mmCIF file of C-alpha atoms in Angstrom:
data_model
loop_
_atom_site.group_PDB
_atom_site.id
_atom_site.type_symbol
_atom_site.label_atom_id
_atom_site.label_comp_id
_atom_site.label_asym_id
_atom_site.label_seq_id
_atom_site.Cartn_x
_atom_site.Cartn_y
_atom_site.Cartn_z
ATOM 1 C CA MET A 17 67.284 125.379 78.639
ATOM 2 C CA LEU A 18 67.202 122.104 76.878
ATOM 3 C CA ALA A 19 64.141 120.821 76.795
ATOM 4 C CA ILE A 20 64.284 116.785 77.071
ATOM 5 C CA ASP A 21 62.396 114.112 78.193
ATOM 6 C CA VAL A 22 64.126 112.142 81.254
ATOM 7 C CA PHE A 23 62.540 109.133 80.584
ATOM 8 C CA THR A 24 63.183 109.154 76.930
ATOM 9 C CA CYS A 25 67.142 109.341 77.567
ATOM 10 C CA TYR A 26 65.863 105.979 80.175
ATOM 11 C CA GLY A 27 64.348 104.362 77.177
ATOM 12 C CA VAL A 28 67.635 104.845 75.355
ATOM 13 C CA ALA A 29 70.048 103.806 77.760
ATOM 14 C CA GLY A 30 68.391 100.409 77.678
ATOM 15 C CA ALA A 31 67.840 100.170 74.547
ATOM 16 C CA GLY A 32 72.067 101.941 74.358
ATOM 17 C CA SER A 33 72.423 98.475 76.553
ATOM 18 C CA LEU A 34 71.183 95.953 74.840
ATOM 19 C CA VAL A 35 72.880 96.989 71.663
ATOM 20 C CA GLY A 36 76.222 97.237 74.171
ATOM 21 C CA MET A 37 76.054 93.495 74.999
ATOM 22 C CA GLY A 38 75.219 92.339 71.282
ATOM 23 C CA LEU A 39 78.683 94.583 70.200
ATOM 24 C CA ILE A 40 80.745 92.760 72.726
ATOM 25 C CA SER A 41 79.840 89.454 72.515
ATOM 26 C CA GLN A 42 81.383 89.984 69.272
ATOM 27 C CA ILE A 43 84.420 89.989 70.396
ATOM 28 C CA ARG A 44 86.518 86.049 70.679
ATOM 29 C CA THR A 45 89.446 85.627 73.128
ATOM 30 C CA ASP A 46 91.814 82.694 74.449
ATOM 31 C CA GLN A 47 92.361 85.901 77.191
ATOM 32 C CA SER A 48 90.836 84.579 81.135
ATOM 33 C CA ARG A 49 90.683 87.858 81.706
ATOM 34 C CA VAL A 50 90.109 89.722 79.380
ATOM 35 C CA ARG A 51 86.928 86.953 78.798
ATOM 36 C CA GLY A 52 85.719 87.848 82.181
ATOM 37 C CA ALA A 53 85.578 91.145 82.180
ATOM 38 C CA LEU A 54 83.477 90.190 79.129
ATOM 39 C CA ASP A 55 81.345 88.633 81.070
ATOM 40 C CA LEU A 56 81.110 91.024 83.578
ATOM 41 C CA TYR A 57 80.325 94.171 80.460
ATOM 42 C CA ARG A 58 77.846 91.477 79.391
ATOM 43 C CA TRP A 59 76.197 91.646 83.153
ATOM 44 C CA ALA A 60 76.454 95.751 83.322
ATOM 45 C CA PHE A 61 74.418 96.118 80.503
ATOM 46 C CA CYS A 62 71.308 93.526 80.850
ATOM 47 C CA CYS A 63 71.366 95.223 84.359
ATOM 48 C CA LEU A 64 71.270 99.200 82.612
ATOM 49 C CA SER A 65 68.910 97.523 80.060
ATOM 50 C CA ALA A 66 66.171 96.920 83.455
ATOM 51 C CA LEU A 67 65.960 101.162 81.928
ATOM 52 C CA LEU A 68 63.777 99.950 78.415
ATOM 53 C CA TRP A 69 61.289 99.048 80.467
ATOM 54 C CA VAL A 70 60.911 102.611 82.274
ATOM 55 C CA VAL A 71 59.040 104.038 78.953
ATOM 56 C CA LEU A 72 57.370 100.684 78.125
ATOM 57 C CA SER A 73 55.362 100.422 80.991
ATOM 58 C CA PRO A 74 51.815 101.507 81.324
ATOM 59 C CA ASP A 75 51.273 105.313 82.881
ATOM 60 C CA ASP A 76 50.051 103.549 86.305
ATOM 61 C CA TRP A 77 52.624 100.772 87.254
ATOM 62 C CA ARG A 78 56.122 103.649 86.089
ATOM 63 C CA PRO A 79 57.144 105.042 89.266
ATOM 64 C CA LEU A 80 56.762 101.699 90.159
ATOM 65 C CA VAL A 81 59.490 100.543 87.591
ATOM 66 C CA THR A 82 61.318 103.732 87.770
ATOM 67 C CA GLN A 83 62.571 102.482 91.130
ATOM 68 C CA VAL A 84 62.832 99.579 90.253
ATOM 69 C CA ALA A 85 65.129 100.440 87.283
ATOM 70 C CA ILE A 86 67.298 102.745 88.938
ATOM 71 C CA GLY A 87 68.332 100.249 91.911
ATOM 72 C CA PHE A 88 69.066 98.254 88.503
ATOM 73 C CA ALA A 89 70.876 100.770 86.777
ATOM 74 C CA ALA A 90 73.307 101.457 89.461
ATOM 75 C CA ALA A 91 74.307 97.900 89.881
ATOM 76 C CA GLY A 92 75.657 97.469 86.765
ATOM 77 C CA VAL A 93 77.213 101.337 86.984
ATOM 78 C CA THR A 94 78.886 99.073 89.956
ATOM 79 C CA LEU A 95 79.191 96.491 87.760
ATOM 80 C CA LEU A 96 81.491 98.766 84.623
ATOM 81 C CA ALA A 97 83.482 99.853 87.435
ATOM 82 C CA TRP A 98 84.880 96.193 87.996
ATOM 83 C CA ALA A 99 84.691 95.282 84.970
ATOM 84 C CA PHE A 100 87.395 98.261 83.286
ATOM 85 C CA ARG A 101 89.238 97.470 86.413
ATOM 86 C CA GLN A 102 89.265 93.380 85.460
ATOM 87 C CA LEU A 103 90.378 94.780 82.147
ATOM 88 C CA ASN A 104 92.589 96.368 82.528
ATOM 89 C CA GLY A 105 95.165 93.368 84.477
ATOM 90 C CA ARG A 106 93.657 94.435 88.873
ATOM 91 C CA ARG A 107 91.873 92.045 90.153
ATOM 92 C CA THR A 108 89.115 92.564 92.701
ATOM 93 C CA PRO A 109 87.206 89.289 94.501
ATOM 94 C CA PRO A 110 84.295 87.434 92.915
ATOM 95 C CA ARG A 111 83.002 87.845 96.060
ATOM 96 C CA LEU A 112 83.350 91.164 97.015
ATOM 97 C CA GLY A 113 82.081 92.112 93.637
ATOM 98 C CA TRP A 114 79.105 91.069 93.528
ATOM 99 C CA ALA A 115 78.895 92.322 97.376
ATOM 100 C CA LEU A 116 79.002 95.675 96.354
ATOM 101 C CA THR A 117 77.073 95.116 93.514
ATOM 102 C CA ALA A 118 74.234 93.474 95.342
ATOM 103 C CA ALA A 119 74.614 96.406 97.764
ATOM 104 C CA ALA A 120 74.199 99.667 95.256
ATOM 105 C CA ALA A 121 70.873 97.989 94.068
ATOM 106 C CA VAL A 122 69.598 96.787 97.846
ATOM 107 C CA VAL A 123 70.110 100.656 99.021
ATOM 108 C CA LEU A 124 68.196 101.779 96.445
ATOM 109 C CA TRP A 125 65.550 99.420 96.705
ATOM 110 C CA GLY A 126 65.834 100.099 100.532
ATOM 111 C CA MET A 127 65.656 103.432 100.613
ATOM 112 C CA ALA A 128 62.757 104.009 97.576
ATOM 113 C CA ALA A 129 60.072 100.784 100.364
ATOM 114 C CA PHE A 130 61.026 102.132 103.476
ATOM 115 C CA GLY A 131 62.871 105.798 103.311
ATOM 116 C CA SER A 132 61.244 109.269 102.586
ATOM 117 C CA ASP A 133 61.679 110.739 99.435
ATOM 118 C CA THR A 134 64.521 112.974 100.667
ATOM 119 C CA ALA A 135 66.382 109.633 101.072
ATOM 120 C CA TYR A 136 65.673 108.677 98.282
ATOM 121 C CA VAL A 137 66.856 111.167 96.293
ATOM 122 C CA GLN A 138 70.015 111.374 98.551
ATOM 123 C CA ALA A 139 70.743 107.209 98.505
ATOM 124 C CA ILE A 140 70.862 107.872 94.240
ATOM 125 C CA ALA A 141 73.296 111.187 94.041
ATOM 126 C CA TRP A 142 75.378 108.867 96.357
ATOM 127 C CA VAL A 143 76.089 105.567 95.122
ATOM 128 C CA PHE A 144 76.262 106.922 92.108
ATOM 129 C CA ALA A 145 78.244 109.894 92.867
ATOM 130 C CA VAL A 146 81.268 107.118 94.985
ATOM 131 C CA VAL A 147 80.590 104.205 92.233
ATOM 132 C CA SER A 148 81.838 106.834 89.304
ATOM 133 C CA LEU A 149 83.992 108.869 91.444
ATOM 134 C CA ALA A 150 85.639 105.877 93.050
ATOM 135 C CA MET A 151 86.019 104.319 89.036
ATOM 136 C CA ALA A 152 88.075 107.425 87.656
ATOM 137 C CA VAL A 153 90.300 107.340 90.341
ATOM 138 C CA ASP A 154 90.868 104.042 89.889
ATOM 139 C CA GLN A 155 91.205 104.191 85.599
ATOM 140 C CA GLY A 156 92.760 107.260 86.013
ATOM 141 C CA TRP A 157 95.470 105.497 88.272
ATOM 142 C CA LEU A 158 95.948 103.048 85.494
ATOM 143 C CA ILE A 159 96.284 104.466 82.605
ATOM 144 C CA LEU A 160 98.146 107.630 83.356
ATOM 145 C CA ARG A 161 101.036 105.660 84.919
ATOM 146 C CA SER A 162 100.784 103.027 81.650
ATOM 147 C CA PRO A 163 104.377 104.701 79.735
ATOM 148 C CA ARG A 164 102.320 104.105 76.294
ATOM 149 C CA ILE A 165 98.465 105.444 76.870
ATOM 150 C CA GLN A 166 96.583 104.174 74.111
ATOM 151 C CA ARG A 167 94.393 106.716 72.495
ATOM 152 C CA SER A 168 90.722 104.318 72.913
ATOM 153 C CA GLU A 169 92.094 103.989 76.759
ATOM 154 C CA LEU A 170 92.490 107.539 77.659
ATOM 155 C CA SER A 171 88.740 107.953 75.815
ATOM 156 C CA LEU A 172 87.893 105.969 78.749
ATOM 157 C CA LEU A 173 88.670 107.146 80.825
ATOM 158 C CA VAL A 174 87.340 110.520 79.899
ATOM 159 C CA VAL A 175 84.182 108.992 79.389
ATOM 160 C CA ALA A 176 84.407 107.564 83.586
ATOM 161 C CA ALA A 177 85.688 111.245 84.682
ATOM 162 C CA VAL A 178 82.883 112.875 82.855
ATOM 163 C CA PHE A 179 80.115 110.425 84.133
ATOM 164 C CA ALA A 180 81.736 110.866 87.562
ATOM 165 C CA LEU A 181 81.677 115.378 87.497
ATOM 166 C CA ILE A 182 78.300 114.766 86.585
ATOM 167 C CA TRP A 183 77.637 113.129 90.119
ATOM 168 C CA ALA A 184 80.075 115.001 91.810
ATOM 169 C CA ILE A 185 77.810 118.427 91.342
ATOM 170 C CA THR A 186 74.290 116.040 91.478
ATOM 171 C CA LEU A 187 75.045 115.326 94.749
ATOM 172 C CA ALA A 188 76.399 118.925 95.735
ATOM 173 C CA HIS A 189 72.826 120.053 94.334
ATOM 174 C CA VAL A 190 70.780 117.184 96.160
ATOM 175 C CA MET A 191 72.725 117.776 100.274
ATOM 176 C CA SER A 192 72.423 121.287 99.422
ATOM 177 C CA GLU A 193 68.113 121.234 99.077
ATOM 178 C CA VAL A 194 66.970 119.101 100.890
ATOM 179 C CA GLY A 195 63.094 119.162 100.414
ATOM 180 C CA GLY A 196 60.488 117.755 98.149
ATOM 181 C CA PRO A 197 58.092 118.122 95.402
ATOM 182 C CA TYR A 198 61.055 115.509 94.236
ATOM 183 C CA PRO A 199 60.204 114.769 89.408
ATOM 184 C CA ALA A 200 58.760 111.839 88.480
ATOM 185 C CA HIS A 201 62.681 110.408 87.879
ATOM 186 C CA TRP A 202 63.837 110.868 90.446
ATOM 187 C CA LEU A 203 67.256 112.709 89.069
ATOM 188 C CA HIS A 204 67.100 116.124 91.430
ATOM 189 C CA ALA A 205 70.436 117.680 89.405
ATOM 190 C CA PRO A 206 70.670 121.459 89.229
ATOM 191 C CA ASP A 207 68.072 122.557 86.421
ATOM 192 C CA TRP A 208 71.482 123.661 83.991
ATOM 193 C CA LEU A 209 72.503 119.973 84.895
ATOM 194 C CA LEU A 210 69.556 117.768 84.071
ATOM 195 C CA PRO A 211 69.898 117.348 80.835
ATOM 196 C CA ILE A 212 73.176 117.264 80.288
ATOM 197 C CA THR A 213 72.553 114.496 82.991
ATOM 198 C CA ALA A 214 69.792 112.314 81.619
ATOM 199 C CA LEU A 215 71.264 112.152 78.261
ATOM 200 C CA GLY A 216 74.846 111.195 80.094
ATOM 201 C CA PHE A 217 72.318 108.641 81.148
ATOM 202 C CA ALA A 218 71.354 107.882 77.171
ATOM 203 C CA ILE A 219 74.915 107.502 75.496
ATOM 204 C CA LEU A 220 76.474 105.609 78.805
ATOM 205 C CA PRO A 221 75.494 102.056 77.556
ATOM 206 C CA LEU A 222 76.833 102.472 74.166
ATOM 207 C CA SER A 223 79.892 104.447 74.892
ATOM 208 C CA VAL A 224 81.377 102.291 76.486
ATOM 209 C CA ALA A 225 81.059 99.684 74.334
ATOM 210 C CA ALA A 226 81.631 101.588 71.779
ATOM 211 C CA VAL A 227 85.227 101.908 73.429
ATOM 212 C CA VAL A 228 85.741 98.587 75.764
ATOM 213 C CA PHE A 229 85.184 97.368 71.829
ATOM 214 C CA ALA A 230 88.161 99.529 70.341
ATOM 215 C CA ILE A 231 90.601 99.061 73.176
ATOM 216 C CA ILE A 232 90.284 94.785 73.338
ATOM 217 C CA ASN A 233 90.378 94.912 69.553
ATOM 218 C CA GLN A 234 93.133 97.105 69.723
ATOM 219 C CA ARG A 235 95.021 94.655 71.804
ATOM 220 C CA LEU A 236 94.272 91.832 69.957
ATOM 221 C CA ASN A 237 95.451 92.669 66.882
ATOM 222 C CA GLN A 238 98.637 94.046 68.799
ATOM 223 C CA GLN A 239 98.669 90.481 69.949
ATOM 224 C CA LEU A 240 98.533 88.437 66.961
ATOM 225 C CA ARG A 241 101.508 90.932 65.832
ATOM 226 C CA ASN A 242 103.540 89.447 68.490
ATOM 227 C CA ARG A 243 102.918 86.008 67.496
ATOM 228 C CA ALA A 244 103.851 87.308 63.794
ATOM 229 C CA LEU A 245 106.691 88.027 65.122
ATOM 230 C CA SER A 246 107.513 84.673 67.422
ATOM 231 C CA ASP A 247 108.202 81.266 66.295
ATOM 232 C CA ASP A 248 105.474 79.056 67.548
ATOM 233 C CA LEU A 249 107.446 76.456 68.706
ATOM 234 C CA THR A 250 110.313 78.740 71.480
ATOM 235 C CA GLY A 251 109.033 81.010 72.055
ATOM 236 C CA ALA A 252 111.396 83.088 71.029
ATOM 237 C CA LEU A 253 111.661 85.754 68.024
ATOM 238 C CA SER A 254 110.957 84.585 64.853
ATOM 239 C CA ARG A 255 113.317 85.384 61.424
ATOM 240 C CA ARG A 256 110.705 88.028 60.543
ATOM 241 C CA GLY A 257 110.385 89.505 64.544
ATOM 242 C CA LEU A 258 114.847 89.560 64.447
ATOM 243 C CA ARG A 259 114.465 92.005 61.171
ATOM 244 C CA GLU A 260 111.782 94.306 62.448
ATOM 245 C CA LEU A 261 113.029 94.792 66.096
ATOM 246 C CA GLY A 262 116.594 93.836 65.111
ATOM 247 C CA GLU A 263 116.530 96.608 62.814
ATOM 248 C CA ARG A 264 114.765 98.757 65.607
ATOM 249 C CA MET A 265 117.665 97.748 68.044
ATOM 250 C CA LEU A 266 120.231 99.646 65.069
ATOM 251 C CA SER A 267 118.841 102.614 64.407
ATOM 252 C CA MET A 268 119.085 103.664 68.143
ATOM 253 C CA GLN A 269 122.404 102.118 68.705
ATOM 254 C CA ALA A 270 123.349 104.498 66.628
ATOM 255 C CA HIS A 271 124.059 107.074 68.724
ATOM 256 C CA GLN A 272 125.346 104.927 71.959
ATOM 257 C CA PRO A 273 128.942 104.453 72.828
ATOM 258 C CA THR A 274 128.321 100.328 72.193
ATOM 259 C CA SER A 275 128.723 98.088 69.127
ATOM 260 C CA VAL A 276 125.269 95.266 68.249
ATOM 261 C CA ALA A 277 127.605 91.382 68.298
ATOM 262 C CA VAL A 278 125.548 89.270 66.033
ATOM 263 C CA LEU A 279 126.228 85.288 68.150
ATOM 264 C CA MET A 280 124.796 82.999 65.108
ATOM 265 C CA MET A 281 124.558 79.486 67.712
ATOM 266 C CA ASP A 282 123.552 75.966 66.160
ATOM 267 C CA VAL A 283 123.307 72.841 67.994
ATOM 268 C CA ASP A 284 125.854 69.725 66.858
ATOM 269 C CA HIS A 285 124.233 67.208 65.444
ATOM 270 C CA PHE A 286 120.499 67.550 66.580
ATOM 271 C CA LYS A 287 119.677 65.458 62.924
ATOM 272 C CA ALA A 288 121.735 62.127 65.550
ATOM 273 C CA VAL A 289 118.475 63.368 68.367
ATOM 274 C CA ASN A 290 115.649 63.626 65.981
ATOM 275 C CA ASP A 291 115.944 60.352 64.577
ATOM 276 C CA GLY A 292 117.854 58.538 67.381
ATOM 277 C CA HIS A 293 114.563 60.276 70.613
ATOM 278 C CA GLY A 294 112.373 61.404 68.168
ATOM 279 C CA HIS A 295 111.136 65.162 66.555
ATOM 280 C CA GLN A 296 108.939 65.704 69.186
ATOM 281 C CA VAL A 297 111.682 65.241 71.537
ATOM 282 C CA GLY A 298 113.857 67.732 69.836
ATOM 283 C CA ASP A 299 111.250 69.892 70.070
ATOM 284 C CA ASP A 300 111.602 69.913 73.899
ATOM 285 C CA VAL A 301 115.359 70.270 73.772
ATOM 286 C CA LEU A 302 114.785 72.791 71.036
ATOM 287 C CA ARG A 303 112.075 74.368 73.402
ATOM 288 C CA GLN A 304 115.079 73.872 76.887
ATOM 289 C CA ILE A 305 117.835 75.653 74.838
ATOM 290 C CA THR A 306 115.224 78.856 74.684
ATOM 291 C CA GLN A 307 115.115 79.197 78.223
ATOM 292 C CA LEU A 308 118.293 77.886 79.375
ATOM 293 C CA THR A 309 119.653 81.193 76.303
ATOM 294 C CA ARG A 310 117.201 83.372 77.472
ATOM 295 C CA GLU A 311 117.792 83.176 81.508
ATOM 296 C CA ARG A 312 122.378 83.633 80.655
ATOM 297 C CA LEU A 313 120.773 87.609 78.330
ATOM 298 C CA ARG A 314 120.594 90.759 80.025
ATOM 299 C CA ASP A 315 116.974 92.432 78.989
ATOM 300 C CA ASP A 316 118.072 94.562 75.782
ATOM 301 C CA ALA A 317 119.318 91.076 74.277
ATOM 302 C CA LEU A 318 116.901 89.854 70.995
ATOM 303 C CA LEU A 319 116.838 85.902 70.785
ATOM 304 C CA ALA A 320 115.119 84.410 68.024
ATOM 305 C CA ARG A 321 115.216 81.320 66.713
ATOM 306 C CA TYR A 322 116.591 82.165 62.903
ATOM 307 C CA GLY A 323 115.648 78.129 61.012
ATOM 308 C CA GLY A 324 115.505 74.770 62.719
ATOM 309 C CA GLU A 325 118.257 74.247 65.332
ATOM 310 C CA GLU A 326 120.115 77.091 64.575
ATOM 311 C CA PHE A 327 119.399 80.652 66.788
ATOM 312 C CA THR A 328 120.459 83.847 66.422
ATOM 313 C CA VAL A 329 121.633 86.802 69.624
ATOM 314 C CA LEU A 330 121.603 90.316 68.353
ATOM 315 C CA LEU A 331 123.822 91.472 71.612
ATOM 316 C CA PRO A 332 124.803 95.002 72.360
ATOM 317 C CA VAL A 333 128.613 94.813 73.728
ATOM 318 C CA ARG A 334 130.214 97.394 73.987
ATOM 319 C CA SER A 335 134.601 95.485 73.237
ATOM 320 C CA HIS A 336 134.396 91.971 70.574
ATOM 321 C CA LEU A 337 136.727 90.848 73.910
ATOM 322 C CA GLU A 338 132.210 90.909 76.012
ATOM 323 C CA ALA A 339 130.547 89.269 72.690
ATOM 324 C CA SER A 340 133.478 86.730 73.288
ATOM 325 C CA ALA A 341 132.866 85.714 76.203
ATOM 326 C CA VAL A 342 129.352 85.841 76.224
ATOM 327 C CA ALA A 343 129.063 83.475 73.491
ATOM 328 C CA GLU A 344 132.000 80.981 75.111
ATOM 329 C CA ARG A 345 129.530 81.105 78.830
ATOM 330 C CA LEU A 346 125.858 80.371 76.513
ATOM 331 C CA ARG A 347 128.846 77.638 74.749
ATOM 332 C CA GLN A 348 129.484 76.071 78.841
ATOM 333 C CA MET A 349 126.655 75.895 80.104
ATOM 334 C CA LEU A 350 124.901 74.832 77.356
ATOM 335 C CA ALA A 351 127.310 71.795 76.978
ATOM 336 C CA LEU A 352 126.794 71.551 80.434
ATOM 337 C CA THR A 353 123.297 71.040 80.888
ATOM 338 C CA PRO A 354 121.239 68.489 79.021
ATOM 339 C CA CYS A 355 117.891 69.608 78.084
ATOM 340 C CA GLU A 356 115.155 68.409 80.542
ATOM 341 C CA THR A 357 112.538 66.511 77.563
ATOM 342 C CA ARG A 358 110.061 64.034 77.837
ATOM 343 C CA GLY A 359 112.347 61.170 77.246
ATOM 344 C CA GLY A 360 114.441 62.316 80.235
ATOM 345 C CA PRO A 361 117.741 64.404 80.085
ATOM 346 C CA VAL A 362 119.660 64.728 76.355
ATOM 347 C CA PRO A 363 123.063 66.087 76.330
ATOM 348 C CA ILE A 364 124.305 68.368 73.534
ATOM 349 C CA THR A 365 126.444 71.024 71.789
ATOM 350 C CA VAL A 366 126.669 73.614 70.300
ATOM 351 C CA SER A 367 128.888 76.528 67.716
ATOM 352 C CA ILE A 368 127.978 79.454 67.613
ATOM 353 C CA GLY A 369 130.713 82.152 64.965
ATOM 354 C CA VAL A 370 130.347 85.838 66.275
ATOM 355 C CA ALA A 371 130.255 88.804 64.176
ATOM 356 C CA PHE A 372 129.495 92.780 64.501
ATOM 357 C CA HIS A 373 127.222 95.515 63.433
ATOM 358 C CA ARG A 374 129.357 98.219 60.783
ATOM 359 C CA PRO A 375 128.347 101.423 61.213
ATOM 360 C CA ASP A 376 128.266 101.498 57.418
ATOM 361 C CA GLY A 377 126.465 98.091 56.719
ATOM 362 C CA THR A 378 123.523 96.181 56.909
ATOM 363 C CA LEU A 379 121.644 93.635 59.803
ATOM 364 C CA GLU A 380 122.029 91.204 56.654
ATOM 365 C CA ASP A 381 125.882 91.812 55.877
ATOM 366 C CA ALA A 382 126.209 91.492 59.815
ATOM 367 C CA LEU A 383 124.259 88.170 59.641
ATOM 368 C CA ALA A 384 126.320 86.678 56.865
ATOM 369 C CA ARG A 385 129.484 87.596 58.241
ATOM 370 C CA ALA A 386 128.426 85.535 62.210
ATOM 371 C CA ASP A 387 127.408 82.465 59.539
ATOM 372 C CA ALA A 388 130.717 82.666 57.338
ATOM 373 C CA CYS A 389 132.299 82.376 61.529
ATOM 374 C CA LEU A 390 129.666 79.389 62.085
ATOM 375 C CA TYR A 391 130.574 77.754 58.992
ATOM 376 C CA GLU A 392 134.258 77.828 60.356
ATOM 377 C CA ALA A 393 133.288 76.830 64.285
ATOM 378 C CA LYS A 394 131.318 73.407 62.521
ATOM 379 C CA GLN A 395 134.682 72.987 60.368
ATOM 380 C CA ALA A 396 137.332 72.922 63.712
ATOM 381 C CA GLY A 397 135.465 69.983 64.891
ATOM 382 C CA ARG A 398 132.349 71.907 66.529
ATOM 383 C CA ASN A 399 130.791 72.813 70.149
ATOM 384 C CA ARG A 400 133.379 76.000 69.844
ATOM 385 C CA VAL A 401 133.133 79.223 69.116
ATOM 386 C CA VAL A 402 134.899 81.490 66.543
ATOM 387 C CA THR A 403 134.376 85.341 66.309
ATOM 388 C CA ALA A 404 135.357 87.452 63.346
ATOM 389 C CA ARG A 405 138.458 89.490 63.164
ATOM 390 C CA PRO A 406 136.934 92.539 64.014
ATOM 391 C CA ASP A 407 138.140 94.414 61.619
ATOM 392 C CA ALA A 408 136.694 91.942 59.226
#
């Protein structure tokens, strides 16, 4: 059996909590939900850092400090469970979260002060087993139901599952072997499990901090990537996003019985809107067009701001007539729906060119043909749809 000192593991857990707190403090985000989760992680590590005082306290104070620190550790683990839920978008009412956190600590402090040694050991096992099992089940339900499981999230689930398994075995051992004497560190686990339990306490704070740091950084990087593919003003795809996601759409449609229509849409006389109402109203018009167009498109369509007042739609269709019909409905809808702006309603019309992707062609080729049709629509008087011939 591996010989370890449980008190030393307590000290390592406390020191690791301080390091984890510093690591979490390095994360910057503008998402309120993530900021709330980070605050909970900081409070959790603050509570777990109380374990450091176990090894720093004088010998005659150590029994009392150990019991106080174990209560804080229970509160810390409860806060970790709450923070995991918050991080994954599951809201826990603050009053309930803080009540459960306080209850975990108060139960242990009360048993230490007024209960027997047996009752205290059983309370420790029950509190940590219930909290850790609830955390593992909750996280497993959230993560395993996700359509895309990230490696860092799976690592977090493994940490929670191992911690829960340790405390489930410890609880079974405590309930089956009633009666002392009990160790001074109060971890009444089976002899073969005691080193693992102590090491689990030692590495829990730092391992959780490292995994959470990786998860949040991964999500922030994905958010930055999504922003790089989006237009800042309208929220539609940028030209870069159109090319990247458009190429992906074309590759997916290669084995489907549908083709991809390319719609190039330009706001008629948009310069007059800017000159007559101001650029801020012009920006409102572009945002409103984006919203109205997105509401009329299917979920499998891509909408991008191609540049200035020009928009592009990539749409899987079963026939060329379907693409022309979609373009005409968009034109009519925008012509009949004045854009709501800070300067009041602004009527607009659009011209649309429609072309189709060829199996042997590129996205750029289809965009060029749609742009040629758009030019033809504007030359013919604007506020109309021009569709390329199927063989063009």
